[in-house]
Amino acid sequence: MAGPPLLDRRLLLVTGKGGVGRSSVAAALALLGARRGKRVLVCEVNAQERVAPLLGAAPAGAEVRQALPGVWTVDVTPESAMREYGLMVLKYRTIYEAVFENRVVKYFLRVVPSLAELVMLGKVLHEVRAEERGQPRWDLVIVDAPATGHAVQLLRTPGALLDTVPAGPLRRDAQWMHDLLLDPAHTTVALVTLPEEMPVNEAIELDEQLRVLVGIPRGCLIVNAVPEPRFAAAERAGLQAMEADPPPLGAAARAAVLQGLRAELAARQVARVRAAIDLPVLVLPLLAAARWDRSAVERLADACDQGGAPWARSP
Amino acid sequence: MGALALSLRDKRIAVCVGSGGVGKTTVAAAIALARAAEGGKVLVCTIDPARRLANALGLASLGNVESRVPDHAFREAGLHPAGELFAMMLDVKRTWDDLVARHAPDRARRERIYQNRLYQQLSGALGGSQEFMAMEKLYELATERDYDLVVLDTPPTAHALDFLDAPDRILDFLGNETARALLLPALSAGKLGLRVFQLGGAYVARTLARFTGGEVLNDLSDFLQGFHGMYEGFERRAGVVRALLAQPDVGFVLVSSAAPLAVDEALMFHERLHAESMPVAGAVANRVTVPLTEPGAPLPDAGRLREALGRRDPGGLAERLAATLAEHELLAAADAREVARLFEAVGAPGVVIPRLESDVHDLGGLHRLAEHL
C-alpha cells in the first residue's frame, strides 16, 4: 500500500495467531527502530508481558516504562485504559470514582461488546497522537496485537461506533480513531506467520478479515522461522542412505535429512502464502539460539534489516 | 503402551489444555485413537480442527453430531483398532441454544433470548463462551452417553487458564445483580432516581451510553430480563459441571510445545489445577527437536566429517553437515531445557513428541503420534 516505509509510520500493528513469534518480531522491530534513532513505544494488549522480558527488561505493567535506550513498553489493560479514558471524558475524578466502582467497571467491560476493546484501542491511539513540547511523544508505536477474534473486533470498534453513536465527544473520538487507523500515511499492519500449514491458513483468513472487515492498511507479511534450503535435492537422497553410518556421520546425516525436509515443507508453505496474500513478504530465517533472549532478538532485528525488506531505507 | 496412555487407562474423561498453537487438537485425537485401538468406545470432541484432520476423522461439516470414524478409513490407513472411534466438532452456538432451551420457563422466553442481539453475539463470539460451552457439552457427554473415554479438546486461547475462568465470567455476565439493579431503573423513561443509589445507577447508565450507544444498553437490559430467573439454573448446572472436573476418573493433559511461552502457560494451568484439586494425568511436549548425539560429547567439526565421508563429499558437504548438526543440537538442548522445566513441575507422566511426528493430517499420522503416548 502506498505510503512511507513501514517503520517510518507512526503506528505499526504486529499481528498473528498464537505461537508464530509475534512478540519476538515486535521486539525486533522495536530494536530496529531504536537503532535508527527513533523513540519507540511497544504496547502489549492485556497480555502476559513478553516484549520487555525478551529485551532483558522488567515487565512494565500499566505504566509506560523504559526497557532500553529508545524503547519503552506498556501493557494496556481494560481496567487501566478504562480509568484513564473515563477520567478524560468525565473530567472529575470524584465523580468517576463515586460511580465507576471497580466491580461495576469490570462487569461492563466484560459485558458490553467492544467496550474493553474500545478503551484499550483508545489508549494506544492516544499515545500515537500524544505530543510533548510540540513534538510527538513517540516516533513509532508498535502494538503486539494477538490475532484472536478480539483483535479484529478491536480494530473495527471505531468504525462500528460511528454507526451507532450520536454526535458528541464519543463520536468525535471514534471519528479520529477510525481515520487514524485507516490512514496509510500513519498506520500499517505486519502479519506474522510460520511456514506451516495451519498458521498459513490462519494468516490468509486474517488478511482477508483485515482487508474486508476493517480496511486497515496492510503493510507486509512476515514469515518467521524459515529454515534455509541448504541441501540440494540430489544430495538429500544420498544423505538418507548415510543415516545408517556410525556416529558422528550418521547423526550429522540425520540432522541434515530432517533439516532438508523441514526446509522443503517450509518452502512449500512460503510459496502458498505468497500466492494467497498480496503483500510484500519478509522471510525471517530460523535462528538456532541456546536461549531466546535479547541477543537472539538482536539477531532477529538484523534479519529484519535486510535489503529489500518492506522497511528498508529508501535509496 | 506409553506412559500417558497408561496414566489415562482408568479415566473416562481426558481434557487437553494448553495455549493456542501447540497442537492440542491433534494430541486429543491421538489420545482418543490410542484408546480406541486398545478396545474402547471413544469420542474426541474437537473445537477448531484443521480441515484435513477434520476430514480424516470424518467431520466434514457436522456440528455437535457424534460421527463414527468408519472401518474402511482405518483399513486404508493400515489400522485395525479393537474398539471404536467417534468424533465431533463443538458447535458453540447450538450448545448455547440447547442450554437456553433446557432452562427457559417457556417457549416465548426462549425465543426472546434467541432474538436478542447481545445473545447472538455472546453465543457466537463473546470471550469465554467457547469455554463455557465446551464444559457444558462435556458434562452432557459424560453423563448421557456410554463412552469408555471422552477426550475434550479445549479452545485455542492466549491464556490456557481461560478454560477454567471463562465460564465464571459468563455466569457473572448472566446473573449480575448489580448490573440489573443499575440498568433497569435507569432505562425507565424519564425517571430521575430519588435515592443516591438509583441516581448513581442512572448516571452510570447514561455515561456508559455515551461510550457505547444507547442501543447496546437496551439490548443488555432486554437480555438480562430475558435471563431473569434462569440464572440459578445455569449456576447450578455450572456447579455440577465444575464438580465433574474434580472426579478421579477425569484426567487433565497439559499440552505444550517446547517454546518457553507455551511452557509458561502450561505451568500456570498446572498450578491452578493443583490448587483446585483437579487431577493431572500427564503432560505432552509436542514438536520437540530431539538430540541426535550423546550429551556432553563434542560435536564433530567439518574435518572429522570429511574424513568419514571419504569420497562421498562433493563440494562443501562436510561444512554444511557440521553446521546443521551443531544447529540441531543447539535447538535440541534449548528444547530439552524447556521440556525438563515442564516435566519437573508437573510430576505426572510426561511424553515427548518429536517434531517430525507432529505433522499429522490423517489417521496414519495420528497413529504414529499415538505411539509416543
XYZ file of C-alpha atoms in Angstrom:
688
model
C 0.000 0.000 0.000
C 1.324 3.446 -0.843
C 2.839 5.380 1.993
C 6.112 5.918 3.787
C 8.397 2.939 4.546
C 6.713 0.876 7.232
C 8.991 1.753 10.129
C 8.588 5.420 9.343
C 4.882 5.295 10.031
C 3.566 6.256 13.437
C 1.599 3.106 14.231
C 2.704 -0.420 13.387
C 0.449 -3.267 14.442
C 2.156 -6.633 14.578
C -0.463 -9.313 14.445
C -0.722 -13.073 14.008
C -2.018 -16.156 15.774
C -0.530 -17.538 18.951
C 2.800 -19.302 18.634
C 4.113 -17.612 15.479
C 6.694 -15.460 17.272
C 4.759 -12.226 17.150
C 6.227 -10.810 20.337
C 9.759 -11.601 19.199
C 9.117 -9.852 15.897
C 7.586 -6.846 17.657
C 10.617 -6.656 19.930
C 12.982 -6.988 16.966
C 11.232 -4.202 15.069
C 11.388 -2.018 18.173
C 15.134 -2.606 18.334
C 15.435 -1.769 14.667
C 13.519 1.466 15.203
C 15.739 2.370 18.159
C 18.856 1.673 16.104
C 17.563 4.242 13.622
C 17.295 6.816 16.390
C 13.546 6.561 16.955
C 11.703 6.800 20.248
C 9.654 3.608 20.205
C 6.753 2.535 22.397
C 5.717 -1.124 22.312
C 2.170 -1.739 23.537
C 1.004 -5.176 24.542
C -2.714 -5.650 24.840
C -3.993 -7.224 28.047
C -1.217 -9.764 27.845
C 1.198 -11.766 29.869
C 4.015 -9.333 29.113
C 6.576 -10.750 26.737
C 8.308 -7.907 24.973
C 10.102 -6.346 27.945
C 11.401 -9.716 29.187
C 12.570 -10.566 25.658
C 14.589 -7.353 25.692
C 16.005 -8.218 29.080
C 13.931 -5.639 30.933
C 11.367 -5.876 33.707
C 7.687 -6.009 32.719
C 6.205 -2.537 32.537
C 2.691 -3.075 33.832
C 0.070 -0.466 33.066
C 2.519 2.447 33.213
C 4.878 3.144 30.326
C 8.358 2.084 31.318
C 11.692 2.263 29.537
C 13.163 -1.102 28.575
C 16.242 0.057 26.668
C 17.608 3.234 25.178
C 14.974 4.221 22.649
C 12.446 1.537 23.602
C 9.615 1.795 26.102
C 6.920 -0.778 26.780
C 3.477 -0.835 28.373
C 0.741 -3.400 28.932
C -2.616 -1.871 28.100
C -5.364 -3.474 30.171
C -9.099 -2.738 30.005
C -9.182 -1.595 33.627
C -6.279 0.827 33.366
C -7.398 2.089 29.978
C -10.968 2.490 31.189
C -9.846 4.531 34.149
C -7.665 6.818 32.041
C -10.225 7.192 29.343
C -13.123 7.543 31.737
C -11.268 10.248 33.594
C -10.532 12.078 30.378
C -14.159 12.008 29.371
C -15.701 12.615 32.752
C -13.031 15.049 33.872
C -13.888 14.827 37.531
C -12.088 12.096 39.406
C -14.523 12.246 42.309
C -17.458 11.518 40.052
C -15.583 8.782 38.269
C -14.606 7.108 41.496
C -18.044 7.528 43.029
C -19.765 5.937 40.096
C -17.363 3.564 38.460
C -16.537 1.348 41.385
C -14.334 -1.487 40.289
C -16.991 -4.141 40.430
C -19.237 -2.214 38.111
C -16.453 -1.290 35.698
C -15.342 -4.893 35.495
C -18.841 -6.042 34.769
C -19.391 -3.593 31.992
C -16.011 -4.178 30.462
C -16.906 -7.814 30.210
C -20.418 -7.375 29.152
C -20.743 -4.512 26.760
C -19.408 -5.770 23.480
C -16.329 -3.937 22.395
C -16.110 -1.589 25.360
C -12.892 -3.176 26.587
C -11.561 -3.138 23.057
C -12.563 0.481 22.612
C -10.821 1.802 25.673
C -7.663 -0.199 25.013
C -7.535 0.934 21.418
C -8.264 4.465 22.592
C -5.284 4.301 24.948
C -2.987 3.092 22.173
C -4.165 5.671 19.692
C -3.859 8.455 22.237
C -0.228 7.509 22.668
C 0.215 7.686 18.892
C -1.180 11.200 18.889
C 0.438 12.369 22.112
C 2.740 15.344 21.956
C 5.266 16.818 24.315
C 6.554 20.348 23.809
C 5.041 20.408 20.333
C 6.732 17.154 19.229
C 5.213 13.695 19.014
C 5.932 11.810 22.183
C 6.748 8.731 20.134
C 8.261 8.346 16.694
C 6.800 4.870 16.438
C 4.187 2.950 18.377
C 4.322 -0.808 17.845
C 1.346 -2.827 19.014
C 1.745 -6.525 19.711
C -1.806 -7.470 18.784
C -2.808 -11.104 19.210
C -4.992 -12.209 16.349
C -7.801 -13.746 18.221
C -11.334 -12.846 17.189
C -10.865 -9.950 19.588
C -8.131 -8.308 17.568
C -10.286 -7.847 14.501
C -13.089 -6.665 16.751
C -10.676 -4.255 18.412
C -9.807 -2.642 15.124
C -13.403 -2.485 13.947
C -14.645 -0.760 17.070
C -14.286 2.873 15.993
C -15.963 2.164 12.669
C -18.768 0.263 14.365
C -19.279 3.087 16.838
C -19.670 5.597 14.038
C -22.712 3.594 13.017
C -24.397 3.772 16.394
C -23.237 6.716 18.452
C -24.867 10.125 18.037
C -22.873 13.342 17.661
C -20.846 14.302 20.682
C -17.472 13.742 22.279
C -17.516 9.982 21.860
C -18.397 10.204 18.213
C -15.609 12.685 17.691
C -13.239 10.237 19.357
C -14.495 7.383 17.246
C -14.018 9.500 14.145
C -10.393 10.415 14.671
C -9.588 6.868 15.815
C -11.207 5.471 12.702
C -9.407 7.964 10.479
C -6.031 7.266 12.066
C -6.414 3.508 11.774
C -7.253 3.664 8.115
C -4.640 6.259 7.121
C -1.731 4.660 5.257
C 0.402 7.715 5.932
C 0.369 6.855 9.625
C -0.689 3.271 10.153
C 0.271 -0.153 8.932
C -0.123 -3.789 9.843
C 2.520 -6.504 9.694
C 1.050 -10.003 9.696
C 3.303 -12.658 11.168
C 3.060 -16.327 10.344
C 5.089 -19.512 10.340
C 5.912 -21.628 7.300
C 3.459 -24.327 8.428
C 0.046 -25.346 7.204
C -2.249 -24.147 9.964
C -0.511 -20.840 10.629
C -0.608 -20.089 6.899
C -4.324 -20.923 6.760
C -4.884 -18.573 9.665
C -2.785 -15.815 8.125
C -4.777 -15.981 4.905
C -8.014 -15.767 6.845
C -6.756 -12.918 8.991
C -5.536 -10.972 5.986
C -8.952 -11.226 4.424
C -10.705 -10.114 7.581
C -8.432 -7.106 7.906
C -8.908 -6.198 4.301
C -12.663 -6.721 4.106
C -13.930 -6.027 7.619
C -11.548 -3.352 8.817
C -9.889 -1.663 5.850
C -6.687 -1.013 7.784
C -3.577 -0.581 5.603
C -1.775 -3.903 5.473
C 1.920 -3.320 5.046
C 3.632 -6.673 4.853
C 3.612 -10.345 5.646
C 6.412 -11.708 7.802
C 7.120 -15.410 7.628
C 9.075 -16.286 10.731
C 11.478 -19.125 11.476
C 12.023 -20.300 7.910
C 14.807 -22.856 7.558
C 17.040 -22.065 4.599
C 17.354 -24.662 1.852
C 20.817 -25.965 2.499
C 20.997 -29.342 0.794
C 20.213 -29.853 -2.868
C 17.599 -32.451 -3.795
C 20.306 -34.645 -5.317
C 22.282 -34.614 -2.057
C 19.305 -35.468 0.122
C 18.824 -38.985 -1.235
C 22.480 -39.745 -0.523
C 22.171 -38.276 2.963
C 19.253 -40.523 3.761
C 21.416 -43.535 2.965
C 24.166 -42.121 5.209
C 21.891 -42.086 8.259
C 22.820 -45.721 8.777
C 26.504 -44.828 9.111
C 28.014 -44.922 12.585
C 28.315 -41.652 14.515
C 29.226 -38.946 14.000
C 28.377 -39.119 10.298
C 25.122 -40.964 10.872
C 23.915 -38.301 13.302
C 25.038 -35.460 11.049
C 23.271 -37.050 8.091
C 20.108 -37.461 10.114
C 20.220 -33.795 11.173
C 20.665 -32.878 7.523
C 17.771 -35.051 6.361
C 15.486 -33.506 8.970
C 16.658 -30.018 8.068
C 16.135 -30.689 4.368
C 12.641 -31.997 4.941
C 11.749 -29.104 7.174
C 13.143 -26.620 4.631
C 11.202 -28.259 1.820
C 7.897 -28.213 3.678
C 8.569 -24.629 4.727
C 9.327 -23.554 1.159
C 6.027 -25.014 0.029
C 4.160 -23.056 2.682
C 6.023 -19.848 1.878
C 5.070 -20.259 -1.773
C 1.468 -20.930 -0.795
C 1.202 -17.865 1.382
C 2.918 -15.654 -1.183
C 0.378 -16.770 -3.753
C -2.564 -16.226 -1.449
C -1.687 -12.883 0.127
C -0.954 -9.841 -1.979
C 1.612 -8.149 0.245
C 5.383 -7.706 0.313
C 6.859 -10.667 2.133
C 9.744 -10.658 4.572
C 11.223 -14.077 5.256
C 12.982 -14.381 8.603
C 15.363 -17.298 8.999
C 15.049 -19.952 11.632
C 17.586 -18.931 14.264
C 19.169 -21.557 16.451
C 19.718 -19.997 19.843
C 20.662 -21.594 23.120
C 18.343 -19.180 24.863
C 15.710 -16.916 23.351
C 16.912 -13.710 24.949
C 17.976 -10.229 23.960
C 20.894 -11.381 21.839
C 18.545 -13.646 19.895
C 16.162 -10.714 19.388
C 19.116 -8.588 18.207
C 19.882 -11.274 15.621
C 16.247 -11.230 14.587
C 16.432 -7.441 14.245
C 19.482 -7.902 11.989
C 17.439 -10.312 9.887
C 14.629 -7.758 9.647
C 17.127 -5.177 8.423
C 17.698 -6.911 5.090
C 17.921 -5.083 1.820
C 14.555 -5.233 0.111
C 12.701 -5.534 3.421
C 9.488 -3.524 3.499
C 11.146 -1.008 5.803
C 14.452 -0.749 4.075
C 15.590 2.780 3.860
C 14.683 4.307 0.512
C 17.813 4.973 -1.537
C 1.535 -48.669 25.996
C 3.208 -45.342 26.604
C 3.329 -43.519 29.912
C 0.439 -41.181 29.136
C -1.845 -43.882 27.745
C -1.157 -45.884 30.887
C -1.962 -42.915 33.076
C -5.252 -42.387 31.213
C -6.258 -46.027 31.353
C -8.654 -45.626 34.287
C -10.020 -42.321 33.113
C -13.387 -41.782 31.496
C -12.684 -38.154 30.637
C -9.470 -36.610 29.334
C -9.280 -32.823 28.942
C -6.434 -31.450 26.803
C -5.386 -27.982 27.884
C -2.677 -25.607 26.796
C -2.156 -22.366 24.919
C -3.078 -21.927 21.270
C -0.755 -23.259 18.582
C 0.741 -26.238 20.423
C -1.162 -28.980 18.616
C -3.825 -29.695 21.230
C -6.434 -30.865 18.739
C -4.058 -33.329 17.152
C -2.916 -34.665 20.519
C -6.529 -35.012 21.669
C -7.355 -37.010 18.544
C -4.273 -39.178 19.034
C -5.178 -39.915 22.656
C -8.634 -40.957 21.506
C -7.239 -43.133 18.735
C -4.816 -44.832 21.130
C -7.627 -45.876 23.450
C -9.866 -46.950 20.591
C -7.019 -49.091 19.314
C -6.928 -50.819 22.718
C -10.614 -51.639 22.502
C -12.599 -48.790 23.988
C -15.565 -46.869 22.660
C -14.043 -43.412 22.471
C -15.205 -39.926 21.499
C -12.970 -36.978 20.722
C -14.717 -33.603 20.921
C -12.759 -31.020 18.930
C -13.103 -27.265 18.861
C -11.339 -25.989 15.813
C -9.721 -28.785 13.842
C -7.653 -28.201 10.740
C -9.617 -29.098 7.634
C -7.542 -32.118 6.733
C -7.679 -33.583 10.208
C -11.399 -32.926 10.306
C -11.750 -34.782 7.019
C -9.608 -37.646 8.277
C -11.910 -38.011 11.259
C -14.987 -37.778 9.066
C -16.008 -34.394 10.440
C -16.879 -32.795 7.114
C -19.298 -30.148 8.247
C -21.309 -31.602 11.085
C -21.524 -29.662 14.304
C -22.437 -31.219 17.622
C -23.059 -34.579 15.956
C -21.038 -37.562 17.101
C -19.991 -39.412 13.991
C -18.210 -42.713 13.925
C -14.927 -42.973 12.053
C -15.737 -45.718 9.551
C -13.899 -49.054 9.419
C -12.749 -48.546 5.849
C -10.951 -45.340 6.847
C -8.923 -47.358 9.347
C -8.272 -50.155 6.866
C -6.998 -47.664 4.296
C -4.514 -46.425 6.892
C -3.468 -49.973 7.667
C -5.006 -49.869 11.135
C -7.216 -52.391 12.909
C -8.489 -50.859 16.121
C -10.105 -53.199 18.600
C -12.585 -50.506 19.631
C -14.488 -47.644 18.032
C -13.596 -44.020 17.499
C -16.180 -41.271 17.317
C -15.510 -37.628 16.621
C -17.445 -34.398 16.844
C -16.874 -30.683 16.416
C -18.287 -28.459 19.120
C -20.910 -26.084 17.790
C -20.842 -23.294 20.338
C -23.972 -21.531 19.162
C -26.039 -24.678 19.075
C -24.829 -25.697 22.508
C -25.897 -22.322 23.872
C -29.300 -22.661 22.243
C -29.744 -26.110 23.769
C -28.729 -24.812 27.184
C -31.190 -21.921 26.972
C -33.931 -24.265 25.833
C -33.191 -26.509 28.782
C -33.589 -23.686 31.286
C -36.148 -21.338 29.768
C -39.520 -21.444 31.554
C -41.456 -21.328 28.319
C -41.128 -21.068 24.568
C -41.820 -17.331 24.464
C -38.916 -16.624 26.786
C -36.648 -18.899 24.826
C -37.450 -17.075 21.603
C -36.985 -13.667 23.230
C -33.485 -14.700 24.203
C -32.701 -16.178 20.805
C -33.731 -12.889 19.150
C -31.652 -10.709 21.438
C -28.675 -9.176 19.640
C -26.426 -9.488 22.643
C -27.274 -13.158 22.976
C -26.396 -13.692 19.351
C -23.041 -12.041 19.865
C -22.412 -13.891 23.095
C -23.294 -17.266 21.738
C -21.123 -16.589 18.734
C -18.106 -14.699 19.850
C -18.012 -13.371 23.383
C -14.861 -14.240 25.258
C -15.427 -17.236 27.464
C -18.355 -18.514 25.501
C -16.468 -21.343 23.812
C -15.001 -22.499 27.097
C -18.330 -22.407 28.881
C -19.951 -24.473 26.164
C -17.068 -26.940 25.969
C -17.615 -27.675 29.654
C -21.365 -27.903 29.214
C -21.016 -30.279 26.285
C -18.505 -32.362 28.219
C -20.962 -32.780 31.052
C -23.665 -33.871 28.672
C -21.350 -36.377 27.004
C -20.077 -37.744 30.276
C -23.474 -38.213 31.875
C -25.785 -39.029 28.982
C -23.588 -41.294 26.819
C -21.795 -44.550 27.359
C -18.311 -43.871 26.051
C -15.370 -45.548 27.728
C -13.419 -42.346 27.201
C -14.358 -38.828 26.167
C -11.422 -36.691 25.086
C -12.075 -32.958 25.085
C -10.040 -30.533 23.066
C -10.203 -27.020 24.521
C -10.470 -23.705 22.673
C -7.268 -22.129 21.408
C -6.778 -19.125 23.652
C -3.864 -16.950 24.565
C -4.335 -17.910 28.205
C -4.796 -21.580 28.919
C -6.462 -20.654 32.200
C -9.399 -19.221 30.271
C -10.807 -22.717 30.204
C -11.419 -22.547 33.945
C -12.002 -18.817 34.341
C -14.158 -18.021 31.374
C -17.300 -19.905 32.442
C -17.403 -17.915 35.686
C -17.133 -14.692 33.725
C -20.031 -15.713 31.542
C -22.052 -16.757 34.577
C -21.372 -13.435 36.186
C -22.460 -11.775 32.981
C -25.756 -13.641 33.095
C -26.620 -13.090 36.674
C -25.013 -9.958 37.895
C -27.497 -8.364 40.244
C -25.570 -5.125 40.431
C -25.913 -4.641 36.715
C -29.611 -5.370 36.707
C -30.156 -3.031 39.600
C -28.215 -0.320 37.822
C -29.704 -0.715 34.435
C -33.371 -1.337 34.879
C -34.307 1.818 36.763
C -32.096 3.939 34.546
C -33.750 2.802 31.388
C -37.271 3.527 32.564
C -38.066 6.651 30.616
C -37.905 9.939 32.421
C -37.177 8.633 35.866
C -34.810 10.587 37.986
C -33.784 8.453 40.872
C -34.568 9.806 44.265
C -32.094 7.740 46.178
C -28.347 8.065 45.756
C -28.026 4.525 44.566
C -30.605 4.972 41.840
C -29.109 8.296 40.875
C -25.736 6.621 40.614
C -27.278 3.919 38.540
C -28.886 6.333 36.133
C -25.676 8.303 35.865
C -23.658 5.194 35.180
C -26.076 4.036 32.559
C -26.182 7.401 30.824
C -22.422 7.717 30.948
C -21.945 4.292 29.519
C -24.460 5.082 26.840
C -22.055 7.818 25.788
C -19.372 5.187 25.356
C -21.422 2.526 23.752
C -24.541 3.923 22.227
C -27.962 3.611 23.846
C -28.979 0.621 21.777
C -26.409 -1.598 23.419
C -27.753 -0.865 26.857
C -31.277 -1.593 25.678
C -30.083 -4.911 24.328
C -28.319 -5.618 27.589
C -31.362 -4.760 29.638
C -33.558 -6.940 27.478
C -31.027 -9.715 27.701
C -30.859 -9.594 31.472
C -34.609 -9.515 31.757
C -34.762 -12.473 29.402
C -32.452 -14.450 31.608
C -34.190 -13.378 34.800
C -34.986 -16.362 36.935
C -32.862 -18.659 34.813
C -29.634 -17.695 36.395
C -29.936 -20.102 39.308
C -30.431 -22.978 36.907
C -27.337 -22.002 34.966
C -25.358 -21.581 38.144
C -26.390 -24.975 39.471
C -25.546 -26.584 36.166
C -22.145 -24.877 36.017
C -21.554 -26.066 39.568
C -22.109 -29.732 38.751
C -20.000 -29.357 35.635
C -17.128 -27.970 37.695
C -17.583 -30.746 40.234
C -17.312 -33.241 37.395
C -13.841 -31.944 36.604
C -12.588 -32.842 40.081
C -13.649 -36.507 39.855
C -10.947 -39.191 39.949
C -11.990 -40.583 36.572
C -11.119 -37.273 34.935
C -7.581 -36.530 33.773
C -6.209 -33.238 32.550
C -3.491 -33.499 29.937
C -1.212 -30.486 29.685
C -0.189 -29.987 26.080
C 2.704 -27.717 25.277
C 5.409 -27.171 22.722
C 8.998 -26.505 23.791
C 8.503 -22.774 23.335
C 9.104 -21.005 26.665
C 5.812 -19.125 26.441
C 3.806 -22.296 25.872
C 5.563 -23.950 28.809
C 4.787 -20.907 30.989
C 1.117 -21.264 30.121
C 1.102 -24.978 30.826
C 2.776 -24.444 34.189
C 0.260 -21.760 35.161
C -2.510 -24.138 34.310
C -0.889 -26.887 36.296
C -0.694 -24.660 39.356
C -4.386 -23.883 39.056
C -5.366 -27.498 38.667
C -3.321 -28.329 41.703
C -4.979 -25.550 43.668
C -8.421 -26.807 42.713
C -7.568 -30.475 43.325
C -8.267 -31.334 39.710
C -6.384 -34.440 38.578
C -3.486 -34.121 36.146
C -2.953 -37.257 34.094
C 0.186 -36.125 32.331
C 1.937 -33.677 30.065
C 2.759 -33.760 26.381
C 5.674 -31.811 24.932
C 4.905 -31.542 21.242
C 7.074 -30.665 18.224
C 10.275 -31.201 20.147
C 13.668 -31.310 18.465
C 15.330 -34.382 19.940
C 19.111 -34.682 20.246
C 20.996 -36.886 17.823
C 24.277 -37.162 19.707
C 25.288 -38.180 23.194
C 25.033 -35.390 25.742
C 28.391 -33.859 26.546
C 30.105 -35.484 23.563
C 31.956 -32.920 21.457
C 30.349 -32.209 18.115
C 32.296 -33.213 15.002
C 33.910 -30.443 13.004
C 33.919 -30.348 9.220
C 37.319 -32.044 9.057
C 36.155 -35.055 11.010
C 33.073 -35.385 8.847
C 35.084 -35.038 5.668
C 37.181 -37.983 6.824
C 34.056 -40.017 7.466
C 32.592 -39.059 4.111
C 35.697 -40.089 2.217
C 34.881 -39.955 -1.463
C 31.250 -39.094 -0.814
C 31.961 -35.399 -0.352
C 31.308 -33.185 -3.328
C 31.911 -29.512 -2.568
C 31.265 -28.244 0.912
C 29.030 -31.041 2.209
C 31.137 -31.627 5.303
C 30.923 -27.952 6.340
C 27.187 -27.878 5.888
C 26.735 -31.132 7.752
C 28.799 -29.887 10.676
C 26.863 -26.616 10.820
C 23.499 -28.371 10.553
C 24.297 -30.868 13.284
C 25.526 -28.079 15.554
C 22.347 -26.086 14.978
C 20.199 -29.138 15.535
C 21.877 -29.943 18.838
C 21.584 -26.309 19.942
C 17.845 -26.363 19.273
C 17.571 -29.775 20.928
C 19.373 -28.537 24.030
C 17.124 -25.477 24.287
C 14.050 -27.678 23.863
C 15.319 -30.195 26.397
C 15.693 -27.464 28.984
C 12.112 -26.304 28.472
C 10.736 -29.821 28.471
C 12.577 -30.558 31.706
C 11.138 -27.394 33.219
C 7.658 -28.574 32.290
C 8.016 -32.199 33.363
C 9.769 -31.449 36.650
C 6.932 -29.217 37.762
C 4.151 -31.496 36.620
C 5.111 -34.722 38.307
C 2.592 -36.794 36.384
C 3.916 -38.768 33.381
C 5.370 -36.678 30.568
C 5.802 -37.720 26.968
C 7.823 -36.083 24.240
C 6.603 -35.997 20.653
C 9.397 -35.330 18.205
C 8.886 -32.612 15.668
C 8.529 -34.763 12.587
C 5.833 -36.923 14.067
C 3.761 -33.821 14.775
C 2.805 -33.039 11.213
C -0.393 -35.013 11.144
C -3.150 -34.913 8.540
C -4.645 -38.378 8.545
C -5.279 -41.467 10.600
C -1.862 -42.908 9.760
C -0.206 -39.782 11.104
C -2.391 -39.860 14.209
C -1.373 -43.448 14.785
C 2.328 -42.590 14.549
C 1.786 -39.792 17.050
C -0.274 -42.033 19.308
C 2.629 -44.454 19.547
C 4.524 -41.852 21.549
C 1.749 -41.501 24.074
